[in-house]
PDB file of C-alpha atoms and ligand atoms in Angstrom:
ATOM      1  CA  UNK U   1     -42.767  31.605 -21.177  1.00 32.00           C
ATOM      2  CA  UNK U   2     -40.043  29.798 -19.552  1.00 34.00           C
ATOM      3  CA  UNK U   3     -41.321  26.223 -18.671  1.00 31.00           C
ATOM      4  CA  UNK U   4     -39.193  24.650 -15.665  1.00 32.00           C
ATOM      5  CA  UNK U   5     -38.334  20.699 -17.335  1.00 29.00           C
ATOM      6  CA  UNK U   6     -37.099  19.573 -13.963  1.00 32.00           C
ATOM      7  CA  UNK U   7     -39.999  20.487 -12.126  1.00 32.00           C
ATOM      8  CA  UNK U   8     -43.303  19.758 -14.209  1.00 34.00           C
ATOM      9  CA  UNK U   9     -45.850  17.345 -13.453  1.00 41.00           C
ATOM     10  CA  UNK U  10     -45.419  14.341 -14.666  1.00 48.00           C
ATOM     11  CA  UNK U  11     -41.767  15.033 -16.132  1.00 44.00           C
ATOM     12  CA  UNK U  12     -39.832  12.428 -16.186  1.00 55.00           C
ATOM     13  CA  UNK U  13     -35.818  13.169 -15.159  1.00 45.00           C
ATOM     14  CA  UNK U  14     -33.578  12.002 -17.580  1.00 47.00           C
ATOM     15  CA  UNK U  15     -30.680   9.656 -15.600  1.00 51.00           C
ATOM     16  CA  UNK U  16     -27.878  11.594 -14.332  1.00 43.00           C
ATOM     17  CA  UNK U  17     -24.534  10.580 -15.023  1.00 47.00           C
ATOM     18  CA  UNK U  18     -22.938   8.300 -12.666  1.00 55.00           C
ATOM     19  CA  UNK U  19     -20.078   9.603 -10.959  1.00 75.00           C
ATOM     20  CA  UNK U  20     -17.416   7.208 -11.275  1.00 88.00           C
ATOM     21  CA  UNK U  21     -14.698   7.681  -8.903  1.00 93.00           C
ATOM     22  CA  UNK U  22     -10.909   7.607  -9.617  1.00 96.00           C
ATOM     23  CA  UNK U  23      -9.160   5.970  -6.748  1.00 97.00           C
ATOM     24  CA  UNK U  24      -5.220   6.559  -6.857  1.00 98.00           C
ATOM     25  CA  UNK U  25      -3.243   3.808  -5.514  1.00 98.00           C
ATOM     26  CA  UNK U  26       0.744   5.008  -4.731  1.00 98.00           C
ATOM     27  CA  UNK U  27       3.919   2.978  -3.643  1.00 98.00           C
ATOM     28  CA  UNK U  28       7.147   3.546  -3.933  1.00 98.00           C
ATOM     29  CA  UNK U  29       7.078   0.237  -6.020  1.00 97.00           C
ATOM     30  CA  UNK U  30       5.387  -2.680  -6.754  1.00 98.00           C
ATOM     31  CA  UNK U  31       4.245  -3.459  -3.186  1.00 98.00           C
ATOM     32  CA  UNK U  32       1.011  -1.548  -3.306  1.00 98.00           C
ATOM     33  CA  UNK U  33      -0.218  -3.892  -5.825  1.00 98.00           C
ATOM     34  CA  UNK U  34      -1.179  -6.347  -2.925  1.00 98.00           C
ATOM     35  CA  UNK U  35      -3.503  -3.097  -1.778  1.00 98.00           C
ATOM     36  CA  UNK U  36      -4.666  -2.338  -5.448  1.00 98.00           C
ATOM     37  CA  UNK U  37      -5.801  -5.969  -5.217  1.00 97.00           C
ATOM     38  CA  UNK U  38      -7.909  -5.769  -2.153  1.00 98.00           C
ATOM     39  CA  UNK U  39      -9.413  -2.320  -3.599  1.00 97.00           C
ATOM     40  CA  UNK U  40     -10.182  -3.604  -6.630  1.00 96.00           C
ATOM     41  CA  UNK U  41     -11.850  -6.460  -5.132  1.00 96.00           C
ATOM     42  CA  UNK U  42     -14.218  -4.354  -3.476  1.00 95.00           C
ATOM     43  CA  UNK U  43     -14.681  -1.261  -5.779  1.00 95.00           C
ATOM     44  CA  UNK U  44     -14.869  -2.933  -9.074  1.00 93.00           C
ATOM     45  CA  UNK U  45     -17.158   0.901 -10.143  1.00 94.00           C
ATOM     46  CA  UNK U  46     -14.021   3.037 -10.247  1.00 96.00           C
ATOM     47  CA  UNK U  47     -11.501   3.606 -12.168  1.00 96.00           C
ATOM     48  CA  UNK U  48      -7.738   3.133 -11.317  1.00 97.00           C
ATOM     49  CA  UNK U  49      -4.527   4.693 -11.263  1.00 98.00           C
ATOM     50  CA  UNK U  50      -1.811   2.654  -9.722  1.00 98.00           C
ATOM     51  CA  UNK U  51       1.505   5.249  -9.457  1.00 98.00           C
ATOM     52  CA  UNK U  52       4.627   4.070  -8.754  1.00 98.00           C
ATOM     53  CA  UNK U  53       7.562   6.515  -7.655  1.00 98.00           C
ATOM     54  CA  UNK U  54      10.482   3.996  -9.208  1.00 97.00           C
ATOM     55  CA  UNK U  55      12.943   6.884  -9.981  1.00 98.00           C
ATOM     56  CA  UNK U  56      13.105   7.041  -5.671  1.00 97.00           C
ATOM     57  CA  UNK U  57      12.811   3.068  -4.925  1.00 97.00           C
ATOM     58  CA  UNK U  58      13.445   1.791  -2.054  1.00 96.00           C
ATOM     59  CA  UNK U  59      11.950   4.567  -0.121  1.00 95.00           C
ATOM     60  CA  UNK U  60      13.264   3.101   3.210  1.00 87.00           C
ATOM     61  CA  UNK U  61      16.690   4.508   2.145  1.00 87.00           C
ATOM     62  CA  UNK U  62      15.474   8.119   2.190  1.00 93.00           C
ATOM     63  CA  UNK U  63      15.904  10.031   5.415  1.00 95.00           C
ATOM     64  CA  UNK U  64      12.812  11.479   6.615  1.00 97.00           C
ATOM     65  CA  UNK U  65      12.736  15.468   5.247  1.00 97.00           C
ATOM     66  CA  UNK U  66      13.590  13.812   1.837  1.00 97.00           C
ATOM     67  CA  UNK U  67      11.016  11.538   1.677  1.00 98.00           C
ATOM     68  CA  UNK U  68       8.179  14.173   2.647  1.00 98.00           C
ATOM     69  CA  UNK U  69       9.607  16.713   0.089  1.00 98.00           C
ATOM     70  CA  UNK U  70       9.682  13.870  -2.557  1.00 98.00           C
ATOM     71  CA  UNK U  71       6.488  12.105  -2.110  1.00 98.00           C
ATOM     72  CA  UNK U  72       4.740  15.525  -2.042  1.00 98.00           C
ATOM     73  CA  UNK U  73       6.383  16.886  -5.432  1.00 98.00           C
ATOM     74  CA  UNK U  74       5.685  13.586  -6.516  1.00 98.00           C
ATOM     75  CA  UNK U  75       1.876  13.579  -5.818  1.00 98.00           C
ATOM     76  CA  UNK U  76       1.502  17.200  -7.401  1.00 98.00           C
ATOM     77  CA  UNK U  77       2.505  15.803 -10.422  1.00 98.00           C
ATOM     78  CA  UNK U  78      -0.173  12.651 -10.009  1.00 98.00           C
ATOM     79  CA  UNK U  79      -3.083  15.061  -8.575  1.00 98.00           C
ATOM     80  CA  UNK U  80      -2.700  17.283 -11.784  1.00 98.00           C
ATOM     81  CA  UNK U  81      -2.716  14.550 -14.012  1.00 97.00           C
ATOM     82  CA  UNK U  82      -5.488  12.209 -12.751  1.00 97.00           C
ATOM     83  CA  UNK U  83      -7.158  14.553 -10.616  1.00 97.00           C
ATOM     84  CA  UNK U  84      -8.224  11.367  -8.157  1.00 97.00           C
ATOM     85  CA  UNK U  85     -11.414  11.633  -5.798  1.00 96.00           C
ATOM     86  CA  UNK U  86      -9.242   9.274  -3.494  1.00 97.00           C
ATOM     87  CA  UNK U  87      -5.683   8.520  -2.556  1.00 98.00           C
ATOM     88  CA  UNK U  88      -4.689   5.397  -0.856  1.00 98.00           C
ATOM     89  CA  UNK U  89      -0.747   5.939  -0.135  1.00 98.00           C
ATOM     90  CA  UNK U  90       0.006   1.904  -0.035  1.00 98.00           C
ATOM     91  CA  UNK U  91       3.316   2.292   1.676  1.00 98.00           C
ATOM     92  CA  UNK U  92       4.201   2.124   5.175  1.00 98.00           C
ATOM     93  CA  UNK U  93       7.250   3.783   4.461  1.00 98.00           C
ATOM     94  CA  UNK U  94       5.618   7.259   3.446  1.00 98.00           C
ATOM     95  CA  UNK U  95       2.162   6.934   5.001  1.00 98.00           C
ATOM     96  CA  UNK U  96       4.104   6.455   8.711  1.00 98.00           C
ATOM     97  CA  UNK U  97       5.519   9.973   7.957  1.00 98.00           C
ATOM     98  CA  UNK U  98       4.091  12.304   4.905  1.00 98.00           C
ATOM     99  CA  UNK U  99      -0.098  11.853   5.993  1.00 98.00           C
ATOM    100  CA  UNK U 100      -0.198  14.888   7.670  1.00 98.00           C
ATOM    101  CA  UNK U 101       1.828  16.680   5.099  1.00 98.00           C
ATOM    102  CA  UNK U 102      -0.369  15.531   2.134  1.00 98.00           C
ATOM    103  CA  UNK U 103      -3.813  15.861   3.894  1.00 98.00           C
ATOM    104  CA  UNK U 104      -2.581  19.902   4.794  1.00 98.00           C
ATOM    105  CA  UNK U 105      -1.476  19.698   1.071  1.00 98.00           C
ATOM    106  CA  UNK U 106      -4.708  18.492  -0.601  1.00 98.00           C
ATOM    107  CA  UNK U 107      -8.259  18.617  -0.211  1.00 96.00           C
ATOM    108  CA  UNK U 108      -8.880  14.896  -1.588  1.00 96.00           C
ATOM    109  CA  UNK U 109      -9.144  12.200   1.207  1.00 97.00           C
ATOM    110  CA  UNK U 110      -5.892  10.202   1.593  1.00 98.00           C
ATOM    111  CA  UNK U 111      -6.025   6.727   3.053  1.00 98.00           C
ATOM    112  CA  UNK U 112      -2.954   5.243   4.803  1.00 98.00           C
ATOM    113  CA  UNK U 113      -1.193   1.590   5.097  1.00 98.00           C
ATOM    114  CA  UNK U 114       0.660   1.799   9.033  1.00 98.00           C
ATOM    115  CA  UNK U 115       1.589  -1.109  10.575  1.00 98.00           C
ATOM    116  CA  UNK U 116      -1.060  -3.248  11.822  1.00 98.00           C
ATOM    117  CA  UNK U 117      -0.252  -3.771  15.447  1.00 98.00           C
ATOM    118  CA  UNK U 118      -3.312  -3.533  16.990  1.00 98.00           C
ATOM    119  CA  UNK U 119      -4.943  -6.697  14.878  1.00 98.00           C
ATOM    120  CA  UNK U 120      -1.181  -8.714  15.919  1.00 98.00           C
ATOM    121  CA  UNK U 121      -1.869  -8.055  19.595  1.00 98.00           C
ATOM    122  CA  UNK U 122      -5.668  -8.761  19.494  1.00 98.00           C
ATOM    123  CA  UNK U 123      -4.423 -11.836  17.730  1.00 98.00           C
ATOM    124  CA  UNK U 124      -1.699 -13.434  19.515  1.00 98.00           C
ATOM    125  CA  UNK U 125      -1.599 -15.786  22.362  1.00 98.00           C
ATOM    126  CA  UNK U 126       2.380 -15.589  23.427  1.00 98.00           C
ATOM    127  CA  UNK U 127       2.059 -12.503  23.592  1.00 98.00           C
ATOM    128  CA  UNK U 128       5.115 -12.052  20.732  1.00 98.00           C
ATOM    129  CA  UNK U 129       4.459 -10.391  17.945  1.00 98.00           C
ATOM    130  CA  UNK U 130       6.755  -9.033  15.582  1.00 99.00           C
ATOM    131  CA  UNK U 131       6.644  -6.034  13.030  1.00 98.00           C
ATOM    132  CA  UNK U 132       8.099  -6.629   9.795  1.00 98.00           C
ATOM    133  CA  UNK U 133       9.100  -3.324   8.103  1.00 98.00           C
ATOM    134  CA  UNK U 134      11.346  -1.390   6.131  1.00 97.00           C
ATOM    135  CA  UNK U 135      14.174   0.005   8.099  1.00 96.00           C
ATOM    136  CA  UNK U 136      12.515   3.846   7.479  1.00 96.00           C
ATOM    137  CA  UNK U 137       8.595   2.624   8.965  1.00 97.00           C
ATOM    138  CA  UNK U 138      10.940   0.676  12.127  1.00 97.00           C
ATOM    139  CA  UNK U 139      12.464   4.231  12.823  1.00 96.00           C
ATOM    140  CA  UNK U 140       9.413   6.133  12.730  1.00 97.00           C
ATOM    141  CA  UNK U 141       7.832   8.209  15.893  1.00 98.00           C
ATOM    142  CA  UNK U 142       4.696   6.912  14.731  1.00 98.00           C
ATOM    143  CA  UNK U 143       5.535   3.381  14.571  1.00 98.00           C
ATOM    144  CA  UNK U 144       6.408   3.347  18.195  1.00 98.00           C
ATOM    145  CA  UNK U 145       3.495   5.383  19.124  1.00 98.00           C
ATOM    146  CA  UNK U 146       1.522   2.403  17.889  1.00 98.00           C
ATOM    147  CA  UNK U 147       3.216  -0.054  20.174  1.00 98.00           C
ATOM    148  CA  UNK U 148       2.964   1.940  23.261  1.00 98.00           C
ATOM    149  CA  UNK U 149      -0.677   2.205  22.299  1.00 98.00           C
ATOM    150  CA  UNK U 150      -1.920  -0.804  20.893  1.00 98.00           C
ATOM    151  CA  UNK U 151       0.543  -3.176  21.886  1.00 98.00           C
ATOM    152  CA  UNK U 152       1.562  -2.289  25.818  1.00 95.00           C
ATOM    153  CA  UNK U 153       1.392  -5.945  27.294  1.00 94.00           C
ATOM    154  CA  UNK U 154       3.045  -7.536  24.595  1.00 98.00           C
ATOM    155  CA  UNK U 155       6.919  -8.048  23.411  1.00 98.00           C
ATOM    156  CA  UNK U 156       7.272  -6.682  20.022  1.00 98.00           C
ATOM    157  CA  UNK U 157      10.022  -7.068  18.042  1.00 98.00           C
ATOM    158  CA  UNK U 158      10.213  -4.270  15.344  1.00 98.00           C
ATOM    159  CA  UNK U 159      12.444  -5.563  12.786  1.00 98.00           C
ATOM    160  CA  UNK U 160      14.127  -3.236   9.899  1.00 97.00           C
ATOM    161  CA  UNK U 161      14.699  -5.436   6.752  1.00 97.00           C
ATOM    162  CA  UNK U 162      16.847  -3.756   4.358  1.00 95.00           C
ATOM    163  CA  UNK U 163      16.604  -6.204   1.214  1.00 97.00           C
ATOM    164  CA  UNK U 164      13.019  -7.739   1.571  1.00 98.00           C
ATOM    165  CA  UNK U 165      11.531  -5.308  -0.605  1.00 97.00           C
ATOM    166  CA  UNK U 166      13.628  -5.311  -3.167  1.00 97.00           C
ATOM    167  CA  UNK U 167      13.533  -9.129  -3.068  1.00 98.00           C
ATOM    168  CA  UNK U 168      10.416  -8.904  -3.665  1.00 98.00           C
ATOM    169  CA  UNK U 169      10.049  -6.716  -6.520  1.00 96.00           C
ATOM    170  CA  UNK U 170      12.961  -9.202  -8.178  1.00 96.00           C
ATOM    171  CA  UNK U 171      10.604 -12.066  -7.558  1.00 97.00           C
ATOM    172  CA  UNK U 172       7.674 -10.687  -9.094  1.00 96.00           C
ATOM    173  CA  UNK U 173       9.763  -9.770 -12.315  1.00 93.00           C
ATOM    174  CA  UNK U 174      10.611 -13.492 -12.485  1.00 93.00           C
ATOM    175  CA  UNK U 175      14.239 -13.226 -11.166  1.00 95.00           C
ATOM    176  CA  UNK U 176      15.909 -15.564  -9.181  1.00 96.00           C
ATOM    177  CA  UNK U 177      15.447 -15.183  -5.403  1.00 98.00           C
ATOM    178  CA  UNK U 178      16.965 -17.348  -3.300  1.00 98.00           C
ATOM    179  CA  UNK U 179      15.544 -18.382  -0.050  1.00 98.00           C
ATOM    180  CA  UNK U 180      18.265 -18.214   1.902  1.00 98.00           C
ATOM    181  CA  UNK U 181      18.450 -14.259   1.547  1.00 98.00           C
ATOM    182  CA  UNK U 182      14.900 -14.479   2.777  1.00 98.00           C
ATOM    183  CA  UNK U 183      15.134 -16.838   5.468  1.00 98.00           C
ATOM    184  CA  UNK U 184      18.206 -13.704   6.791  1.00 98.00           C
ATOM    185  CA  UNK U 185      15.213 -10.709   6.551  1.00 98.00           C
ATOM    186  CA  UNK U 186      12.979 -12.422   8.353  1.00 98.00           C
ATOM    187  CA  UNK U 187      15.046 -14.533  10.976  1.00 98.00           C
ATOM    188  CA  UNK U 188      15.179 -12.122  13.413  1.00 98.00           C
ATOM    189  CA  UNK U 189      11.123 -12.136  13.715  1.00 99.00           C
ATOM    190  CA  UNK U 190      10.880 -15.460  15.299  1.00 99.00           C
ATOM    191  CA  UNK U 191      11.557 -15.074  18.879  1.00 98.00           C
ATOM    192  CA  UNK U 192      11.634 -17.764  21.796  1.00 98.00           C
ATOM    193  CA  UNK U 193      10.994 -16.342  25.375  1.00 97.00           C
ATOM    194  CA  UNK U 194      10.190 -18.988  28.928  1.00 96.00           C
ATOM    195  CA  UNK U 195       8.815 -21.825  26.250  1.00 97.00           C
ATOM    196  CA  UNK U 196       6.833 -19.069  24.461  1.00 98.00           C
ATOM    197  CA  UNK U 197       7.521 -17.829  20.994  1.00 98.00           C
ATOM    198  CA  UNK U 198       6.433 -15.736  18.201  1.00 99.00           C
ATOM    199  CA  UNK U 199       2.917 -16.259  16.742  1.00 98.00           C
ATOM    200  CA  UNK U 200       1.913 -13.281  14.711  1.00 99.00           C
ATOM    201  CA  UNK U 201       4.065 -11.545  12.496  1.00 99.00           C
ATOM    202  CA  UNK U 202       2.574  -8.377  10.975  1.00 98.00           C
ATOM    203  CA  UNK U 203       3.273  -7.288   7.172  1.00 98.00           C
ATOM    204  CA  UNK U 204       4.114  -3.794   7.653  1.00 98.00           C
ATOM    205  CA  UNK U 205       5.759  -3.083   4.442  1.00 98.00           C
ATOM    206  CA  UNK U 206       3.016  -3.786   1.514  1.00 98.00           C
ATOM    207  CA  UNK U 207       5.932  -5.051  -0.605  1.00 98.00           C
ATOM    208  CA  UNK U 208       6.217  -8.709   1.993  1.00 98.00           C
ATOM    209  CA  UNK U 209       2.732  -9.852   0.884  1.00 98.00           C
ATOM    210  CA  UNK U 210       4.060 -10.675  -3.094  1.00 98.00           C
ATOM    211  CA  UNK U 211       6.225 -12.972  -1.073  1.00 98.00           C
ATOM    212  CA  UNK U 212       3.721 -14.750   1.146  1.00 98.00           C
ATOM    213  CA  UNK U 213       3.680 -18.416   0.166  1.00 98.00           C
ATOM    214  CA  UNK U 214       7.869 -18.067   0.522  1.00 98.00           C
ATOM    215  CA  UNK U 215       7.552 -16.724   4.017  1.00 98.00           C
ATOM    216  CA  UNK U 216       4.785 -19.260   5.180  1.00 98.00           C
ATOM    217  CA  UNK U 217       7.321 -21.718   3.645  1.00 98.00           C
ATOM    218  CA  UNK U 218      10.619 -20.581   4.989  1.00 98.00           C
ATOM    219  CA  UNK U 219       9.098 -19.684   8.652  1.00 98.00           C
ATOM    220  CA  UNK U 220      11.156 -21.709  11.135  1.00 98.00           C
ATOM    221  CA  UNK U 221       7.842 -22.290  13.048  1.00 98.00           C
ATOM    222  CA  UNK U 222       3.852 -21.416  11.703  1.00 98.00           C
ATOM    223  CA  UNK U 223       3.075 -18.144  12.345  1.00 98.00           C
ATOM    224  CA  UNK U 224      -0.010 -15.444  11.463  1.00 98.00           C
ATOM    225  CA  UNK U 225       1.007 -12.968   9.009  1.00 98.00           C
ATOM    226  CA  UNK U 226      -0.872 -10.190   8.582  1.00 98.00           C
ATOM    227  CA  UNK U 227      -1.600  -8.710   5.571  1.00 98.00           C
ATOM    228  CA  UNK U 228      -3.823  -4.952   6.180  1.00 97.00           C
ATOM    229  CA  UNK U 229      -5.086  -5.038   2.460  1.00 98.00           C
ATOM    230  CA  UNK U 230      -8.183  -6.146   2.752  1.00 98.00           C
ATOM    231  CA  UNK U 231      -8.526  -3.169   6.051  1.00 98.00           C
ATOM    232  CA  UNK U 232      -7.240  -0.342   3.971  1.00 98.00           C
ATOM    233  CA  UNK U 233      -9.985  -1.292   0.846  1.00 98.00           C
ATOM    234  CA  UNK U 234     -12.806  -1.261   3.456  1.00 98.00           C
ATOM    235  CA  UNK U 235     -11.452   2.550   4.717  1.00 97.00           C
ATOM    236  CA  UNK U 236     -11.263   3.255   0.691  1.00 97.00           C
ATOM    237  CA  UNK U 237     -14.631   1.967  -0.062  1.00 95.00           C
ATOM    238  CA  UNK U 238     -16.621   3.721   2.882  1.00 95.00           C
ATOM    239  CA  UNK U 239     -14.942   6.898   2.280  1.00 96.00           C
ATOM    240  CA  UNK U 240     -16.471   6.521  -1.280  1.00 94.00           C
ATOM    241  CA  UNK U 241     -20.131   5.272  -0.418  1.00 92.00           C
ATOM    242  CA  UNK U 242     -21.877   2.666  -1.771  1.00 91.00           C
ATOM    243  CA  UNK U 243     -20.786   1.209  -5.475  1.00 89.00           C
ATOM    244  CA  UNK U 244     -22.494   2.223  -8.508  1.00 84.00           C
ATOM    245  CA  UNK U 245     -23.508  -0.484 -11.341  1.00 84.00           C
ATOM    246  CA  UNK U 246     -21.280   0.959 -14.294  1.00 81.00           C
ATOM    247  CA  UNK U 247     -21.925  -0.797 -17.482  1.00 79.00           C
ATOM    248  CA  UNK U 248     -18.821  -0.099 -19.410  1.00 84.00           C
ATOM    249  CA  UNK U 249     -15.352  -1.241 -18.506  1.00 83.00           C
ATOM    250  CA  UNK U 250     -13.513   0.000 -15.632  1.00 89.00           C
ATOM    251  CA  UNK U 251     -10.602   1.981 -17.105  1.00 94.00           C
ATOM    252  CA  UNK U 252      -6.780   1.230 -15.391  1.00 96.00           C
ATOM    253  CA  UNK U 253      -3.774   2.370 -15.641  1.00 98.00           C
ATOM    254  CA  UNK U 254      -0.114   2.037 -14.196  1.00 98.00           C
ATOM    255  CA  UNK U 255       2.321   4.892 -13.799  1.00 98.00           C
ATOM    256  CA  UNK U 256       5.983   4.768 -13.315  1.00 98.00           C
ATOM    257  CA  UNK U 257       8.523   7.671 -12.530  1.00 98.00           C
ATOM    258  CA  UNK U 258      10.995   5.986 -14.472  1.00 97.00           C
ATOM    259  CA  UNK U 259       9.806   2.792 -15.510  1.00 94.00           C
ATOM    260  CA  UNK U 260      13.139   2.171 -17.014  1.00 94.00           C
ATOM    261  CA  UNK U 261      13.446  -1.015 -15.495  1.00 88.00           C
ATOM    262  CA  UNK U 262      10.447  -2.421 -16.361  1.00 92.00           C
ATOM    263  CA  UNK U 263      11.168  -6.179 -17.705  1.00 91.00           C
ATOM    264  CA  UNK U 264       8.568  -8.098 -20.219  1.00 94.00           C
ATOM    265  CA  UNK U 265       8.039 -10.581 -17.223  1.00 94.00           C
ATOM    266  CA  UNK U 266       7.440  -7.414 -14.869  1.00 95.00           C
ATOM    267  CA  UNK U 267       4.538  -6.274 -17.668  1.00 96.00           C
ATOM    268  CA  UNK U 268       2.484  -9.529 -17.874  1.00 96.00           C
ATOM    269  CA  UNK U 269       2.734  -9.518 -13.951  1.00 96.00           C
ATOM    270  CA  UNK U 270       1.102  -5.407 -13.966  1.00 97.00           C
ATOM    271  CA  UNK U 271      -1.648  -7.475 -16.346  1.00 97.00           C
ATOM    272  CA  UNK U 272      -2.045 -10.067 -14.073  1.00 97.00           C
ATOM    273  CA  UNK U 273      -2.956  -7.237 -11.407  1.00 97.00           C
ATOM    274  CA  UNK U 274      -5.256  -5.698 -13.975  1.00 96.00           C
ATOM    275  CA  UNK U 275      -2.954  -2.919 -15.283  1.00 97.00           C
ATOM    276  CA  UNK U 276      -2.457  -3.288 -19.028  1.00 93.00           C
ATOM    277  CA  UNK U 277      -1.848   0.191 -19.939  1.00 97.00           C
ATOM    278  CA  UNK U 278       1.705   1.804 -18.148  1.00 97.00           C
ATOM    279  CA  UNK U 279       2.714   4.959 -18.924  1.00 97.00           C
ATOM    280  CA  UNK U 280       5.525   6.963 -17.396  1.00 97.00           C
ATOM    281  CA  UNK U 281       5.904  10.281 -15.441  1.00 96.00           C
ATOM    282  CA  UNK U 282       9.664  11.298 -15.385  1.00 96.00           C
ATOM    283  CA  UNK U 283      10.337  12.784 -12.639  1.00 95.00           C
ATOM    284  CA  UNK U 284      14.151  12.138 -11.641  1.00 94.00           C
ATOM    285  CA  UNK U 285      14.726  11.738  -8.121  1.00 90.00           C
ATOM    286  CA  UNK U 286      17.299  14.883  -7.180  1.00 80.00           C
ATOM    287  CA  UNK U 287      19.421  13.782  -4.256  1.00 60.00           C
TER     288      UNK U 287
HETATM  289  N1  DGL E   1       6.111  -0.727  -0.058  1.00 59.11           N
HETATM  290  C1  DGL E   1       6.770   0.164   0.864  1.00 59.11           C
HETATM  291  C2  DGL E   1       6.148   0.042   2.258  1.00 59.11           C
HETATM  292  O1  DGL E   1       5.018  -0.389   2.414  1.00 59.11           O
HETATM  293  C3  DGL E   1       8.251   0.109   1.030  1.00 59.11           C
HETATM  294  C4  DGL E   1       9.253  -0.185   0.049  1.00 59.11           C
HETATM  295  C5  DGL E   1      10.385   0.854  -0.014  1.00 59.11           C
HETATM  296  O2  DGL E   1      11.304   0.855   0.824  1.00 59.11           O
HETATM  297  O3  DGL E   1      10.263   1.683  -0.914  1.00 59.11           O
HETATM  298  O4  DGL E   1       6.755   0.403   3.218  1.00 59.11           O
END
């Protein structure tokens, strides 16, 4: 007689496993770290893979066919490796152009950074914000499309900084910065216009937050900056449902293209972030 367990009287179902989701956090660098923050603030159930395509940094140099060709042979490699139940792409510089691309690609959810102009113009009172991007997320269709959206009664000055990412990643490897090639990134956000000027600036490259407490510093006036971190975690965590109590230790883990250039002060600051374990992927960038 076959006796169905599941369905006696009185049976008792054994726990099923949790699912424990693998959320994959990309950048070109070390800027998505200020997103891997926010999302591991507010999923501290799953498990993490931060990926890092080094071998191709910055991705604001790439022209725009290269940069959806790369990221997607790039995230093949990742999907087949991790096999992620969620992608967050924390780069303004890709997600502006390669979304579409990746979601026809793959049939995980992919969650986006873009450049948070709709929070700057509910925000600001002299109606002056400014966008603070990578000279590839300034260019973009969809970058503009947001402005003429979200932004139509206000002045916004898109602004294409060629160096601030890379200034940053030097600052969080413990090299020496110095402000004055900050203070020339960002001068051209602060704008004066009838006795009005700039109050919001928006961080639309997810690199500019590892530099905040520089750019509040060197600011000619006080400004908002916007930082869409915390944002993009809520998207992530909704997407995934509610959290579920996990007893044992969330496992992390950083991956680098290269990772050639990875200093000792660049490793204790991936610890600091949460990512003791970094492995590498080689995958050469061909251009
Ligand atoms: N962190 C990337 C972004 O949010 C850009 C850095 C790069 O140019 O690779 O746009």
């Amino acid at each position: 007689m076959q006796v169905d367990l599941l369905a006696g009287a009185g049976y008792a179902a054994p726990m099923l496993p949790l699912r424990i989701p693998t959320i994959l956090v990309f950048d070109s660098g070390l800027g998505g770290l200020t997103v891997l923050r926010e999302v591991m603030r507010q999923r501290p159930d799953a498990d993490i893979v931060y990926a890092a395509d080094d071998a191709a940094f910055p991705y604001g140099r790439l022209d725009e066919p290269a940069l959806v060709a790369r990221v997607l042979v790039v995230m093949e490699r990742l999907v087949a490796r991790f096999h992620p139940d969620l992608v967050v792409i924390a780069c303004n510089t890709a997600s502006t152009l390669v979304l579409p691309a990746l979601r026809a690609r793959f049939a995980i959810p992919f969650v986006g950074t873009v450049p948070a102009v709709k929070p700057a113009a509910e925000r600001t009172r002299s109606r002056l914000i400014s966008v603070l991007a990578t000279p590839g997320t300034v260019a973009r269709d969809y970058t503009r499309d947001l402005i003429e959206h979200y932004a139509a009664g206000c002045e916004v000055t898109l602004v294409g900084a060629s160096c601030l990412a890379g200034l940053a990643e030097a600052a969080l490897k413990g090299e020496p910065v110095d402000d004055a090639q900050i203070e020339a990134e960002i001068a051209p956000c602060f704008v004066t216009r009838d006795g009005r000027r700039t109050d919001v600036v928006t961080l639309a490259c997810t690199h500019y937050p590892l530099l905040l407490a520089r750019l509040q510093r060197l600011a000619p006036w006080p400004v908002e900056w916007i930082d869409p971190a915390p944002a993009i975690a809520r998207r992530t965590s909704q997407l995934l449902g509610p959290a579920q109590p996990r007893p044992e230790p969330v496992a992390t883990v950083a991956v680098f293209t290269d990772g050639s250039r990875l200093s000792g002060p660049a490793h204790i600051a991936l610890a600091g972030f949460g990512l003791a374990r970094i492995e590498t992927e080689p995958l050469p960038l061909a251009i």
